[in-house]
CSV table of C-alpha atoms in Angstrom, one decimal:
chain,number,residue,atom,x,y,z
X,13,UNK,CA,-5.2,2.9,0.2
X,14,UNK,CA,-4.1,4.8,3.3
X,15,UNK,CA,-3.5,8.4,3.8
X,16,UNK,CA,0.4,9.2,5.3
X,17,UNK,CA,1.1,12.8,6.7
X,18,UNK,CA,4.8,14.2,6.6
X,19,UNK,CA,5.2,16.4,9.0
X,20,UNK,CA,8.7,18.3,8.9
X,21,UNK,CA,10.8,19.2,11.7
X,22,UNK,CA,14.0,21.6,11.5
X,23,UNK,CA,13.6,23.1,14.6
X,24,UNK,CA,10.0,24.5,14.2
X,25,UNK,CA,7.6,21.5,13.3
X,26,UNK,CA,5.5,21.7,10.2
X,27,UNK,CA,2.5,19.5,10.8
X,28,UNK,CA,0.9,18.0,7.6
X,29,UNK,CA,-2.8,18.3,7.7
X,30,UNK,CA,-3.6,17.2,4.3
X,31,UNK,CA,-1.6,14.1,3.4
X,32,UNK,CA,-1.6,11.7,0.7
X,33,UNK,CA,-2.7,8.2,0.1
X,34,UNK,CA,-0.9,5.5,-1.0
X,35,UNK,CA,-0.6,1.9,-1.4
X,36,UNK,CA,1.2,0.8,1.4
X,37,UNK,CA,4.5,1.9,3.6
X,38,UNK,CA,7.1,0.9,1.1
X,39,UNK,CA,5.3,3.6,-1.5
X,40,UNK,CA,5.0,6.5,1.7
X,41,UNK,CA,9.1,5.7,2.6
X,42,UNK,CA,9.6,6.8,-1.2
X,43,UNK,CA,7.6,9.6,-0.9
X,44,UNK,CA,8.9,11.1,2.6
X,45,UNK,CA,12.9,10.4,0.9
X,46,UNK,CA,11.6,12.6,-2.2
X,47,UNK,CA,9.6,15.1,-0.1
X,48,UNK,CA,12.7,15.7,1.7
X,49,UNK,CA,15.1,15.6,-1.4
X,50,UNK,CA,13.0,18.7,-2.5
X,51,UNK,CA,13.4,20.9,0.8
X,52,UNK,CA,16.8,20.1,0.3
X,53,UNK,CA,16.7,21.3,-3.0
X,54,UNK,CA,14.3,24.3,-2.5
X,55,UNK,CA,15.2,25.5,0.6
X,56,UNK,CA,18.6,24.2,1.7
X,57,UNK,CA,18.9,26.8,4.6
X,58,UNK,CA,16.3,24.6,6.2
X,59,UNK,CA,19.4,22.3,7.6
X,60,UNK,CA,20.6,25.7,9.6
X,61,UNK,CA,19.8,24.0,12.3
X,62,UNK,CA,22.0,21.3,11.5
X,63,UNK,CA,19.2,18.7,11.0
X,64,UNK,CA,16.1,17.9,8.9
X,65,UNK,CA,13.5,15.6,9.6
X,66,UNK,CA,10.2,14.2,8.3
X,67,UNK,CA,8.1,12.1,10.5
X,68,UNK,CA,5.7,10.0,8.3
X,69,UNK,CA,2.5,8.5,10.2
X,70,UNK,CA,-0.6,6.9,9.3
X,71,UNK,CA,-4.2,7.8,9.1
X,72,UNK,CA,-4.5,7.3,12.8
X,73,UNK,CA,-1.0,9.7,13.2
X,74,UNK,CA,0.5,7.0,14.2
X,75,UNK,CA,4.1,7.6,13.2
X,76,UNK,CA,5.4,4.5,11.3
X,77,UNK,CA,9.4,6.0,10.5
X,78,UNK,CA,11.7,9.1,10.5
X,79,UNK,CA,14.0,9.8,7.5
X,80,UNK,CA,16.5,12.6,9.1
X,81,UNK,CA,19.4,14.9,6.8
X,82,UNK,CA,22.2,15.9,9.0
X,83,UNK,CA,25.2,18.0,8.7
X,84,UNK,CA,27.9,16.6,11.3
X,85,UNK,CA,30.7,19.4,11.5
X,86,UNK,CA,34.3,18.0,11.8
């Protein structure tokens, strides 16, 4: 098992200092696409700044992906 941080980024950045472990990348992309589905959900004034990010990394905070929510105004 290896421990993956989300840190979250909509303007500020939210560093994770806790984590969680998982099995592998595959099971960290599915958590960092719910993790963001519940800002969404929770806080949705969080894309204010027209973005939403979460940078997931590795136990060494080596960042391995970004999943992103944008609003693109037309």
């Amino acid at each position: 098992m290896t421990r993956y941080f989300f840190d979250l980024t909509d303007g500020t950045h939210e560093r994770d200092n806790t984590g969680v472990e998982l099995a592998g990348v595959e099971d960290a992309t599915e958590e960092a696409i719910r993790f963001l589905g519940e800002v969404l959900k929770h806080e949705p004034e969080r894309l204010a700044a027209d973005s939403l990010r979460v940078d997931v990394s590795d136990d060494a905070r080596t960042r391995l992906f970004t999943i992103c929510a944008t609003i693109k105004h037309v």
